[in-house]
Structure formats: C-alpha cells, structure tokens
Amino acid sequence: MKRCVLIVAVFFVLTANVYALDSLNCREIGSWPFGPYCNAVVLDPNRHLAFVGSGGGVYVLDVSNPANPVKLSEAIHTRDVGRGLAQESNRLYIAGGKAGLEIWDVTSPTTPTRLGTCNTPDTALGVAVAGSYAYVADGYSGLRVIDVSDPANPKEVGYYDTPGSALGVAVAGSYAYVADGFSGLRVIDVFHPAHPQEVGYYDTPGSALGVAVAGSYAYVADFYSGLRVVDVSDPENPNEVGYCRTPDYALGVAVAGSYAYVADYYGGLRVIDVSDPANPNEVGYCRTPGYAYGVAVAGSYAYVADDWVGLRVIDVFHPAHPNEVGYYDTRGTAYGVAVAGSYAYVADYDAGLRVIEFYGVGVEERFQRTANGS
C-alpha cells in the first residue's frame, strides 16, 4: 500500500510542471518526448513533408512515397504536449498546450531549430496562420492573435474571449472561425488584429472541436453530432445548411475538392461528399487501428493522426474505397516511474520520458515527504 501511495504521489508531482526549479528542489534535465498522443498532423505538400505531433515532440517525415514514410528528424521537442500544428513558409507553428505557441524553422527538415515562443494564458489547442499573424485557439481564454513577423520574438497583439472553450481555428480572408466547444462556431473579424470582434455565431448541436473553411462554407467536426456544414457567406449570419452523422465522435476535419475528410475517433477516417453542401453524404470510410484525432489531405492521400498507433496514410483516390497504404509508428504508450540515485525517470502518458534531477535531499526521502503530505 505504501508503495502505491508513493508512486501516485510521484506521478502527480512530476507531471504537473517540470520546466523550472520548484519548491520540491527538482528540475528537468532531459527528456525523450514522444508519447502515445499522436493527435495532430500538418503537411508541406510542395516538399512532400508531414509534421506529426506525438506527445511532447514532432516528427518530420518524408512522405514522397506515401507507402513508406521516412523519418527525417525527431529533433522538435516541445515544452508541453503539441495539440495543434500549422505550417507556412518553412516555419512550423505549434499550439503547445500549457506552453503556448512555439515557432520552429523547418527550412532544413533534418535539422529544425526553435525560433521563438509566446506564452498564452490558458491551453493552446489549435493554431492557424495568415500573413504576419498566428491565431491560437486557447481554450477558455478564447482566440489569441500573435504577431509573428519577428519569429524570434512573437508577441500577442489582441484577443477575443469566446464564450466557450476555443478548441480549433481556421482563418479565411479577414475572419477567424473558432470551434468553441459547446458554444459552437464563432466568427471573429480580425481585420484589425489588435481589436478582434465577434460578428456572428452558429450554435452547433454537439461540441465544435475542429473547423475547416472552403469557399463560402465552414465544415465543423461536431463531436457526437458528426459533420456540420455552415454557410458563412454572410459572416454576421452563419447558418447550417446540411450535416452528416458519423458513427463515432468527429474530432477533426479537412476539406479538399468536393470531399470532407473526418477523423472520427473509433470510426477512423470518414469520406463525405460535400459537392452539394445541403446534402453531404458519406461515400466511403477506412477504419484505422487506433483512435483518429486529426487529419490532413494532400493529393490523393489522407494522413490520419491515430493516437498510439501513429500516422496512417490512406489512399483516397477512389473516395468510395479508401484504403491504408502506409504508416509510421510513433512511440507507444508508457507508464510508470523509476528512481536511481539523484534522478527520477518518469514515463509520462502525454509527453514521453522525463528525467528529473533532485538536489538538497535524497530522492526517496523527498518522495516520502510528498507522500506523507509534508
């Protein structure tokens, strides 16, 4: 019983915040960041690259041969779990959870380098980039607008506190479209980045988790309510024109041509014909072995972030018959903790292996004090 209490205490103490020295006289000195949480993917189609978020890191993969993704780098180590990704002009923007926004130079995909960071008040869950600004869906702190013209020194210049929890964001023209959880889709005018203002909204029936915009329509991954198609031609009066139920929980969406591709948790990838926005209908699907969290599309392939089984590559050339042709296995699930000398090695569910150094008191003594509440 004593051992169980000790392990539980260690887990909660060490996974809370290990970025700096704290009252427990400990600091993180190293990490192996890749955990089971493969929940985000973004593509650079011009260079045939996929950036795959897994726990506290991002893999850079060469997908020029989709049947055989090749790892180019695993050097991107984030300060917290990467929740959302955007890529533009050889820069990778990472919505890094409690660590806010991170910007990386990926000009050389084999040797990416961190350029700058910008803390956000809550939890950075999604990011979109347009021009000199990054738009961060920051949970209960709403939409944050960050000037990234100097990537080494990004600065927040404005924000809009949405009524729900900002979980995803897309930008088109001078509007940001925020998937705001149970508060639905929010349309925010960002023409003046320092003073973003909401101009319209549509309260979807489920919980808006992800959003993609194409033409005059916003496509919302609406959790248990599937895919919702919202006409945003009049931003002040967005209205739903069609929907398509999915078998499980719609978590992410991408749109290419006449099709929407939905990451449907246990339901895998769902391919939905949206050529008639008023009557979207599923034409094909491919069940993935894990839990589908996110999806990106380039050419004839969809790339699914599939939780603990990593990135799945699905050929969607024939939308009615999508089939998996390749995959990249990101790190598996690891739990637990071990202590040796002055170091604790913690297998963190989200962020992989963390190496913690304790000083000023023996590790086991410090843990014992923690377990006893002292």
PDB file of C-alpha atoms in Angstrom, residues 122-126 136-144 161-162 164-168 178 180:
ATOM      1  CA  ASP A 122      -4.704  29.087 -20.953  1.00  0.00           C
ATOM      2  CA  THR A 123      -4.026  25.987 -23.086  1.00  0.00           C
ATOM      3  CA  ALA A 124      -3.047  26.402 -26.745  1.00  0.00           C
ATOM      4  CA  LEU A 125      -5.097  23.745 -28.568  1.00  0.00           C
ATOM      5  CA  GLY A 126      -5.176  24.884 -32.196  1.00  0.00           C
ATOM      6  CA  VAL A 136      -4.343  30.479 -31.422  1.00  0.00           C
ATOM      7  CA  ALA A 137      -7.362  28.658 -30.036  1.00  0.00           C
ATOM      8  CA  ASP A 138      -6.507  28.944 -26.366  1.00  0.00           C
ATOM      9  CA  GLY A 139      -9.172  27.012 -24.507  1.00  0.00           C
ATOM     10  CA  TYR A 140     -11.094  29.099 -22.017  1.00  0.00           C
ATOM     11  CA  SER A 141      -9.043  32.176 -22.945  1.00  0.00           C
ATOM     12  CA  GLY A 142     -10.564  32.227 -26.413  1.00  0.00           C
ATOM     13  CA  LEU A 143      -8.786  33.416 -29.543  1.00  0.00           C
ATOM     14  CA  ARG A 144      -5.323  34.953 -29.166  1.00  0.00           C
ATOM     15  CA  ASP A 161     -12.553  35.782 -25.202  1.00  0.00           C
ATOM     16  CA  THR A 162     -15.106  33.422 -26.721  1.00  0.00           C
ATOM     17  CA  GLY A 164     -16.928  28.545 -24.605  1.00  0.00           C
ATOM     18  CA  SER A 165     -13.588  26.788 -24.903  1.00  0.00           C
ATOM     19  CA  ALA A 166     -11.693  27.581 -28.098  1.00  0.00           C
ATOM     20  CA  LEU A 167     -10.545  24.192 -29.412  1.00  0.00           C
ATOM     21  CA  GLY A 168      -9.789  24.809 -33.085  1.00  0.00           C
ATOM     22  CA  VAL A 178     -13.317  29.265 -33.978  1.00  0.00           C
ATOM     23  CA  ASP A 180     -15.715  26.815 -29.485  1.00  0.00           C
TER      24      ASP A 180
END
